[in-house]
Coordinates of C-alpha atoms in Angstrom, one line a residue:
M1 CA 27.4 -16.8 1.6
K2 CA 29.3 -15.0 -0.8
I3 CA 27.8 -13.5 -3.9
S4 CA 29.9 -15.6 -5.9
E5 CA 29.0 -18.6 -4.4
A6 CA 25.1 -17.6 -4.6
K7 CA 25.6 -16.6 -8.1
K8 CA 26.9 -20.4 -8.9
I9 CA 24.0 -21.8 -6.7
I10 CA 21.2 -19.9 -8.9
L11 CA 22.5 -20.6 -12.1
S12 CA 23.3 -24.4 -11.5
N13 CA 20.8 -26.8 -13.2
D14 CA 20.5 -29.0 -9.8
E15 CA 16.5 -29.7 -9.5
N16 CA 17.0 -31.0 -6.2
S17 CA 18.9 -28.5 -4.8
K18 CA 16.9 -26.6 -1.7
L19 CA 17.3 -23.2 -3.5
N20 CA 15.6 -24.9 -6.9
L21 CA 12.8 -26.3 -4.6
D22 CA 12.3 -22.9 -2.8
F23 CA 12.1 -21.3 -6.4
I24 CA 9.1 -23.9 -7.5
K25 CA 7.0 -23.3 -4.3
L26 CA 7.8 -19.0 -4.9
Y27 CA 7.6 -19.2 -8.6
G28 CA 6.1 -22.4 -10.0
K29 CA 7.2 -25.1 -12.1
D30 CA 7.1 -23.4 -15.6
S31 CA 11.0 -23.6 -16.9
K32 CA 10.8 -19.9 -18.7
V33 CA 9.4 -18.2 -15.8
L34 CA 12.1 -20.2 -13.3
E35 CA 14.7 -18.8 -16.0
T36 CA 13.4 -15.6 -15.4
Q37 CA 13.4 -15.3 -11.9
K38 CA 17.2 -16.9 -12.0
Q39 CA 18.3 -14.1 -14.1
R40 CA 16.4 -11.6 -12.1
Y41 CA 18.1 -12.7 -8.8
I42 CA 21.6 -12.4 -10.8
N43 CA 21.0 -9.4 -11.5
A44 CA 19.9 -8.4 -8.1
L45 CA 23.0 -9.6 -6.9
E46 CA 25.3 -7.9 -9.3
K47 CA 23.8 -4.7 -8.5
F48 CA 24.1 -4.9 -4.7
S49 CA 27.7 -5.8 -5.5
K50 CA 28.5 -2.3 -7.4
L51 CA 26.2 -0.5 -4.6
Y52 CA 28.1 -2.3 -1.6
P53 CA 31.3 -3.5 -2.9
N54 CA 32.8 -4.3 0.6
N55 CA 30.0 -6.5 1.6
Q56 CA 30.1 -10.0 -0.1
E57 CA 28.7 -11.9 2.7
I58 CA 24.6 -11.5 1.9
E59 CA 21.4 -13.3 2.2
I60 CA 18.1 -13.0 0.4
Y61 CA 14.6 -12.4 1.1
S62 CA 10.8 -12.6 -0.4
A63 CA 7.8 -11.4 0.5
S64 CA 4.8 -11.6 -1.8
G65 CA 2.4 -9.5 -2.8
R66 CA -1.5 -10.2 -2.2
T67 CA -4.8 -10.4 -4.0
E68 CA -7.9 -9.7 -2.2
I69 CA -10.4 -12.4 -3.4
G70 CA -13.5 -11.6 -0.9
G71 CA -14.6 -9.2 1.3
N72 CA -14.3 -5.5 -0.1
H73 CA -13.8 -3.1 2.3
T74 CA -14.6 -5.1 5.6
D75 CA -11.2 -5.4 7.0
H76 CA -11.6 -1.8 8.5
Q77 CA -15.2 -2.9 10.1
H78 CA -13.0 -5.6 11.5
G79 CA -15.2 -7.8 9.4
C80 CA -14.0 -11.3 7.6
V81 CA -11.9 -11.5 4.5
L82 CA -10.8 -14.2 1.9
A83 CA -7.4 -13.3 0.4
A84 CA -3.9 -14.9 -1.3
A85 CA -0.1 -14.5 -1.4
V86 CA 0.8 -14.5 -5.0
N87 CA 3.8 -15.4 -7.2
L88 CA 4.3 -11.3 -7.6
D89 CA 7.3 -10.8 -5.6
V90 CA 9.6 -8.1 -3.4
I91 CA 13.4 -9.9 -3.2
G92 CA 16.1 -8.2 -1.0
I93 CA 19.7 -8.7 -1.3
V94 CA 21.1 -8.2 2.3
A95 CA 24.3 -7.7 4.3
F96 CA 24.2 -7.5 7.8
H97 CA 26.5 -5.2 9.6
N98 CA 27.1 -3.4 13.0
E99 CA 27.2 0.5 12.0
K100 CA 23.8 1.0 13.5
V101 CA 22.1 2.3 10.1
I102 CA 20.1 0.4 7.5
R103 CA 20.7 1.3 4.2
V104 CA 18.6 0.8 1.3
K105 CA 18.4 0.5 -2.6
S106 CA 15.1 0.2 -4.4
E107 CA 15.1 -0.8 -7.9
G108 CA 13.6 3.0 -9.5
Y109 CA 13.9 4.6 -6.1
D110 CA 16.6 6.8 -5.0
A111 CA 18.9 5.1 -2.0
F112 CA 18.2 6.3 1.6
E113 CA 19.4 5.7 5.0
V114 CA 17.6 5.0 8.5
E115 CA 19.9 5.9 11.4
L116 CA 18.8 3.6 14.3
S117 CA 20.4 5.7 17.4
D118 CA 17.0 7.6 16.9
L119 CA 13.6 5.5 15.9
S120 CA 11.2 8.1 17.2
V121 CA 8.7 8.9 14.4
K122 CA 10.5 12.1 12.3
K123 CA 8.7 14.8 11.3
G124 CA 8.3 15.2 7.4
E125 CA 9.8 11.6 6.7
T126 CA 7.8 9.9 4.2
G127 CA 7.8 6.6 2.3
S128 CA 10.0 3.6 2.9
A129 CA 12.4 5.5 5.4
A130 CA 9.4 6.0 7.4
I131 CA 8.4 2.5 7.4
I132 CA 11.2 1.0 8.1
R133 CA 12.4 3.3 10.9
G134 CA 8.6 1.9 12.0
I135 CA 9.6 -1.7 11.7
A136 CA 12.6 -1.0 13.6
S137 CA 11.0 0.8 16.3
K138 CA 8.1 -1.8 17.2
F139 CA 10.6 -4.3 17.3
A140 CA 12.9 -2.4 20.0
S141 CA 9.9 -2.3 22.0
F142 CA 10.5 -5.8 22.3
G143 CA 13.5 -6.0 23.1
V144 CA 15.0 -6.5 19.7
E145 CA 18.6 -4.8 19.2
V146 CA 18.5 -4.5 15.2
S147 CA 22.3 -3.5 14.8
G148 CA 22.2 -2.7 11.2
F149 CA 22.0 -3.9 7.3
D150 CA 22.5 -2.8 3.4
M151 CA 20.0 -3.7 1.6
Y152 CA 18.8 -3.9 -2.6
S153 CA 15.7 -4.8 -3.4
T154 CA 13.7 -5.3 -6.4
S155 CA 10.1 -6.0 -6.9
D156 CA 7.4 -6.9 -9.7
V157 CA 4.7 -6.4 -7.2
L158 CA 3.9 -3.0 -9.8
C159 CA 3.4 0.0 -7.5
G160 CA -0.2 0.9 -7.9
S161 CA -1.4 -2.2 -9.3
G162 CA -3.9 -3.1 -6.4
I163 CA -1.8 -6.4 -5.4
S164 CA -0.1 -4.1 -2.3
S165 CA 3.6 -3.2 -2.9
S166 CA 3.9 -1.6 0.4
A167 CA 2.3 -4.6 2.4
A168 CA 5.2 -6.8 0.6
F169 CA 8.0 -4.4 1.1
E170 CA 7.0 -3.9 5.2
T171 CA 7.0 -8.0 5.1
L172 CA 10.2 -8.1 3.8
V173 CA 11.9 -5.9 6.1
G174 CA 9.8 -7.5 9.1
T175 CA 10.9 -10.8 8.1
I176 CA 14.7 -9.7 7.6
I177 CA 14.9 -8.5 11.4
D178 CA 12.7 -11.0 12.6
I179 CA 14.6 -14.1 11.2
H180 CA 18.1 -12.5 11.5
Y181 CA 17.8 -10.6 14.6
N182 CA 14.8 -12.2 16.8
E183 CA 15.3 -15.7 15.7
G184 CA 12.3 -15.7 14.0
K185 CA 10.1 -15.4 17.4
A186 CA 7.9 -12.7 16.7
G187 CA 6.3 -14.9 13.3
A188 CA 4.4 -14.1 10.6
V189 CA 1.2 -13.1 12.3
E190 CA 3.2 -10.7 15.0
I191 CA 5.3 -9.2 11.5
A192 CA 2.1 -8.6 9.8
K193 CA 1.1 -6.2 13.2
I194 CA 4.1 -4.7 13.0
G195 CA 4.0 -3.8 9.4
Q196 CA 0.3 -2.2 10.2
Y197 CA 2.0 -0.2 12.7
A198 CA 4.5 1.2 10.9
E199 CA 2.3 2.3 8.2
N200 CA -0.3 3.7 10.6
V201 CA 2.1 5.4 12.9
Y202 CA 5.0 6.5 11.0
F203 CA 3.9 6.6 7.4
G204 CA 0.5 8.1 8.5
K205 CA -1.8 5.7 6.6
N206 CA -4.6 4.5 8.1
S207 CA -4.9 0.8 6.8
G208 CA -6.4 -2.3 7.8
L209 CA -4.2 -5.4 8.4
M210 CA -5.4 -7.4 5.5
D211 CA -2.7 -6.9 3.3
Q212 CA 0.2 -7.4 5.6
M213 CA -1.5 -10.3 6.9
V214 CA -1.9 -12.2 3.9
S215 CA 1.8 -11.1 2.2
S216 CA 3.1 -12.6 5.5
V217 CA 1.2 -15.5 6.3
G218 CA 1.1 -16.6 2.8
G219 CA -1.3 -18.8 0.7
L220 CA -4.8 -19.0 0.8
V221 CA -5.8 -17.3 3.4
S222 CA -9.3 -16.4 5.5
I223 CA -8.9 -14.0 8.2
D224 CA -11.7 -12.5 10.7
F225 CA -10.7 -9.7 12.1
N226 CA -13.4 -9.4 14.9
D227 CA -10.4 -9.1 17.6
T228 CA -7.6 -7.2 15.6
E229 CA -5.3 -8.4 18.2
K230 CA -6.1 -12.0 17.9
P231 CA -7.2 -12.1 14.3
L232 CA -9.0 -15.9 13.2
I233 CA -6.7 -17.0 10.4
K234 CA -7.5 -20.3 8.4
N235 CA -4.6 -21.4 6.0
F236 CA -6.0 -23.6 3.2
N237 CA -4.9 -24.9 -0.5
F238 CA -7.1 -24.6 -3.4
D239 CA -5.5 -25.1 -7.1
F240 CA -7.9 -23.2 -9.4
E241 CA -5.5 -24.2 -12.5
S242 CA -6.4 -28.0 -12.0
K243 CA -9.8 -26.8 -12.1
G244 CA -9.4 -24.8 -15.5
Y245 CA -9.3 -21.7 -13.8
S246 CA -6.9 -18.7 -13.8
I247 CA -7.0 -15.8 -11.7
C248 CA -6.0 -12.6 -14.1
V249 CA -5.8 -9.0 -12.3
T250 CA -6.0 -6.2 -14.7
D251 CA -4.4 -3.0 -13.9
T252 CA -6.9 0.0 -15.6
K253 CA -4.1 2.6 -15.3
G254 CA -7.0 5.0 -13.9
S255 CA -4.7 7.7 -11.7
H256 CA -5.3 7.1 -8.0
A257 CA -4.6 10.7 -7.4
N258 CA -6.9 12.9 -5.1
L259 CA -8.9 9.7 -4.3
T260 CA -8.1 9.8 -0.5
G261 CA -11.3 11.3 0.4
D262 CA -13.2 8.3 -1.5
Y263 CA -12.0 6.2 0.3
V264 CA -12.2 7.9 3.7
A265 CA -15.8 8.7 3.1
I266 CA -16.4 4.9 2.9
R267 CA -14.9 4.1 6.2
N268 CA -16.5 7.5 8.0
E269 CA -20.1 6.9 6.2
M270 CA -19.8 2.7 7.6
E271 CA -18.7 4.2 11.0
Q272 CA -21.4 6.7 11.2
V273 CA -24.2 3.9 10.8
A274 CA -22.5 1.8 13.5
A275 CA -22.2 5.2 15.8
F276 CA -26.0 5.3 15.5
F277 CA -26.2 2.3 17.6
G278 CA -23.4 3.5 19.9
K279 CA -20.6 1.3 18.6
S280 CA -17.5 2.0 16.8
Y281 CA -17.7 0.1 13.9
L282 CA -20.1 -2.4 12.1
R283 CA -18.8 -5.8 13.0
Q284 CA -20.4 -4.7 16.8
V285 CA -23.7 -4.0 15.1
E286 CA -26.3 -6.8 15.0
E287 CA -27.6 -7.1 11.0
K288 CA -30.9 -7.9 12.5
D289 CA -31.3 -4.5 14.2
F290 CA -29.7 -2.7 11.1
Y291 CA -32.6 -3.4 9.2
E292 CA -35.0 -3.2 12.0
N293 CA -34.0 0.8 12.4
I294 CA -32.9 2.0 9.1
S295 CA -35.9 4.4 9.1
K296 CA -34.5 5.9 11.9
I297 CA -31.0 5.7 11.1
R298 CA -31.8 7.8 7.8
K299 CA -32.4 10.7 10.4
T300 CA -28.7 11.1 11.5
C301 CA -26.9 9.3 8.1
S302 CA -26.8 9.7 4.8
D303 CA -29.0 7.0 2.3
R304 CA -25.6 6.3 0.4
A305 CA -24.2 5.5 4.2
V306 CA -27.0 3.1 4.7
I307 CA -26.2 1.7 1.5
R308 CA -22.4 0.8 2.0
A309 CA -23.5 -0.6 5.5
T310 CA -25.6 -3.2 3.7
H311 CA -22.7 -3.9 1.5
F312 CA -20.9 -4.6 4.7
F313 CA -23.2 -7.5 5.9
D314 CA -23.8 -9.0 2.8
D315 CA -19.9 -8.9 2.0
N316 CA -18.7 -9.9 5.1
N317 CA -21.1 -12.7 5.2
R318 CA -20.3 -13.8 1.4
A319 CA -16.1 -13.8 2.4
I320 CA -17.2 -16.5 5.0
Q321 CA -19.1 -18.6 2.5
E322 CA -16.3 -18.1 -0.3
A323 CA -14.0 -19.6 2.0
N324 CA -16.3 -22.3 2.7
A325 CA -17.0 -23.1 -0.4
L326 CA -13.6 -23.9 -1.4
M327 CA -12.9 -26.1 1.7
N328 CA -15.5 -28.1 0.3
D329 CA -14.6 -27.9 -3.2
D330 CA -17.5 -26.2 -4.6
L331 CA -15.9 -23.9 -7.2
E332 CA -19.3 -23.4 -9.0
R333 CA -20.7 -22.0 -5.7
F334 CA -17.9 -19.8 -4.8
L335 CA -18.2 -18.5 -8.4
K336 CA -21.6 -17.1 -7.9
L337 CA -20.4 -15.9 -4.4
V338 CA -17.6 -13.8 -6.1
Q339 CA -19.9 -12.3 -8.6
E340 CA -22.3 -11.3 -6.3
S341 CA -19.6 -9.7 -4.5
G342 CA -18.5 -7.7 -7.8
D343 CA -22.4 -6.6 -8.4
S344 CA -22.6 -5.5 -4.0
S345 CA -19.1 -3.5 -4.8
A346 CA -20.8 -1.8 -7.8
T347 CA -24.2 -1.1 -6.6
L348 CA -24.2 -0.7 -3.2
L349 CA -20.7 0.1 -2.1
Q350 CA -20.6 2.4 -5.0
N351 CA -16.5 1.8 -5.5
L352 CA -15.9 1.7 -9.6
Y353 CA -15.5 5.4 -10.1
S354 CA -15.5 8.4 -8.3
L355 CA -18.1 11.3 -8.4
S356 CA -15.1 13.8 -8.7
S357 CA -14.3 12.6 -11.9
P358 CA -17.6 10.7 -13.3
T359 CA -16.5 10.4 -16.9
K360 CA -13.2 8.5 -16.0
Q361 CA -14.8 5.0 -15.4
E362 CA -12.1 2.8 -16.2
I363 CA -12.6 0.2 -14.0
P364 CA -16.5 -0.1 -15.1
L365 CA -15.5 -0.6 -18.6
A366 CA -13.1 -3.3 -17.7
I367 CA -15.6 -5.2 -16.1
M368 CA -18.1 -4.8 -19.0
M369 CA -15.7 -6.0 -21.1
S370 CA -14.6 -8.7 -19.4
K371 CA -18.5 -9.6 -18.8
K372 CA -18.5 -10.3 -22.4
I373 CA -15.7 -12.0 -22.9
L374 CA -16.5 -14.7 -20.0
N375 CA -20.0 -14.8 -21.3
G376 CA -21.6 -15.9 -18.3
K377 CA -18.5 -18.2 -17.3
G378 CA -16.1 -17.4 -14.1
A379 CA -16.6 -14.0 -12.4
V380 CA -15.3 -10.5 -12.2
R381 CA -14.9 -7.9 -9.4
V382 CA -13.3 -4.8 -8.5
H383 CA -9.9 -5.6 -6.9
G384 CA -9.0 -3.8 -3.5
G385 CA -9.9 0.0 -2.7
G386 CA -11.5 0.6 -6.2
F387 CA -12.4 4.0 -7.4
A388 CA -9.3 3.5 -10.0
G389 CA -6.8 0.6 -9.9
T390 CA -7.4 -3.1 -10.7
I391 CA -10.4 -5.6 -11.4
Q392 CA -10.0 -9.6 -10.7
A393 CA -11.5 -11.8 -12.7
F394 CA -11.8 -15.7 -12.9
V395 CA -11.0 -16.9 -15.8
P396 CA -12.1 -20.2 -17.6
K397 CA -8.5 -21.6 -19.6
E398 CA -10.0 -21.4 -22.9
V399 CA -11.0 -17.8 -23.0
E400 CA -7.4 -17.0 -21.1
A401 CA -5.7 -16.0 -24.1
E402 CA -8.7 -14.0 -25.4
Y403 CA -9.1 -12.4 -22.2
I404 CA -5.5 -11.5 -21.3
S405 CA -5.0 -10.1 -25.1
Q406 CA -8.3 -7.9 -25.1
M407 CA -7.3 -6.6 -21.4
N408 CA -3.9 -6.0 -22.8
N409 CA -5.2 -4.2 -26.2
I410 CA -7.7 -1.7 -24.4
F411 CA -5.0 -0.8 -21.2
G412 CA -1.8 -1.4 -22.7
E413 CA 0.6 -4.2 -22.9
G414 CA 1.4 -6.2 -19.8
S415 CA -1.9 -4.3 -17.8
C416 CA -3.2 -7.9 -17.5
H417 CA -1.7 -10.3 -14.9
K418 CA -1.7 -13.8 -14.8
L419 CA -1.5 -14.5 -11.0
R420 CA -0.7 -17.7 -9.0
I421 CA -1.2 -18.6 -5.4
R422 CA 2.2 -18.7 -3.3
P423 CA 1.9 -21.1 -0.7
V424 CA 4.0 -18.8 1.6
G425 CA 4.4 -15.5 2.7
G426 CA 7.8 -13.6 3.8
T427 CA 10.8 -15.8 3.8
K428 CA 14.5 -16.6 3.6
I429 CA 15.6 -18.1 0.3
N430 CA 17.6 -21.3 1.1
L431 CA 21.0 -20.7 -0.7
E432 CA 21.8 -24.4 -0.5

């Protein structure tokens, strides 16, 4: 569709148009939110038009950020997680061509190009260019020929906010290629695996599969990664707002610089315990055997490694129980489990702050203040990898305004984000 036509459809007031129904599905029914999103799309179309004036035939795609709900640092041990796609997303305005190059300009970043004639790993190539080359390479290995496209993207999945902007971008690119060049044959699960492959092999980050899977599949998702090639995925619905709760994520603005060692240590220590049993990761170890052998494990592993392994066993089980509680409409049980998970991350996993900067404790401060405001209701926990970054809270409606205000007052205006669970993952916007 031509850009001029797309603008007219977006700005129309037809409540029954397919586009409007798509927008409601992605962003909710709030009229102010929908107007903001419409203007966001119009701005993106105008910027695309200025960047690529010769390409007026476009398609629009969207991929969501995600919020981790249950299972903190369990996925890399082939464990279970509970997570959800959210209403914060990255959108891409795309024009396809046959020039064998992908050109990308993302808002706030320099433009770049990826030549498709050579899809091998490029030494020194970083960032989104490496990700795109990796995704295109994986599709090529399936026999999918990507001839090229130009894209302008804009994201409200804030970088470093703990809502996984990288997975959203990977899902966006994978969805574009799969739908346009592959008739959608790969599907959401395979797109997630392709995104992880690009991140692991081309970007050089040894990430798990949770972020990409949730962003790609959408909705509330319970995932069992025991077999990472064929993860068990359950999609289900639960309306927290109708139950009187909001999901809030607060960016505490702590620096992620120099935290790689802290993240790597968690994985390494868990796998050291697994190695004691001749296994590669903790999911392969029987919990009963672990507890019976702690005295022996301590001879080859640190006490912290033992304690972190305990967190894995507990939180892996909790992630399953949390999903079951929501499926059974037992919100009280769910909130209790979330709070137990948060306490376990603090005391066993020990990922609320870095020992390299022990006085920088933004996350413990945010959790302390959250508990004071919640006053025994709801739940609060570290969100994502930890050590710096975000916390997640399930906030009763009666204290929502106060909660958001206080978090913003402490950590800066716009730090606290009220999230809505998005029922779909990577998708093409229906311009009708």
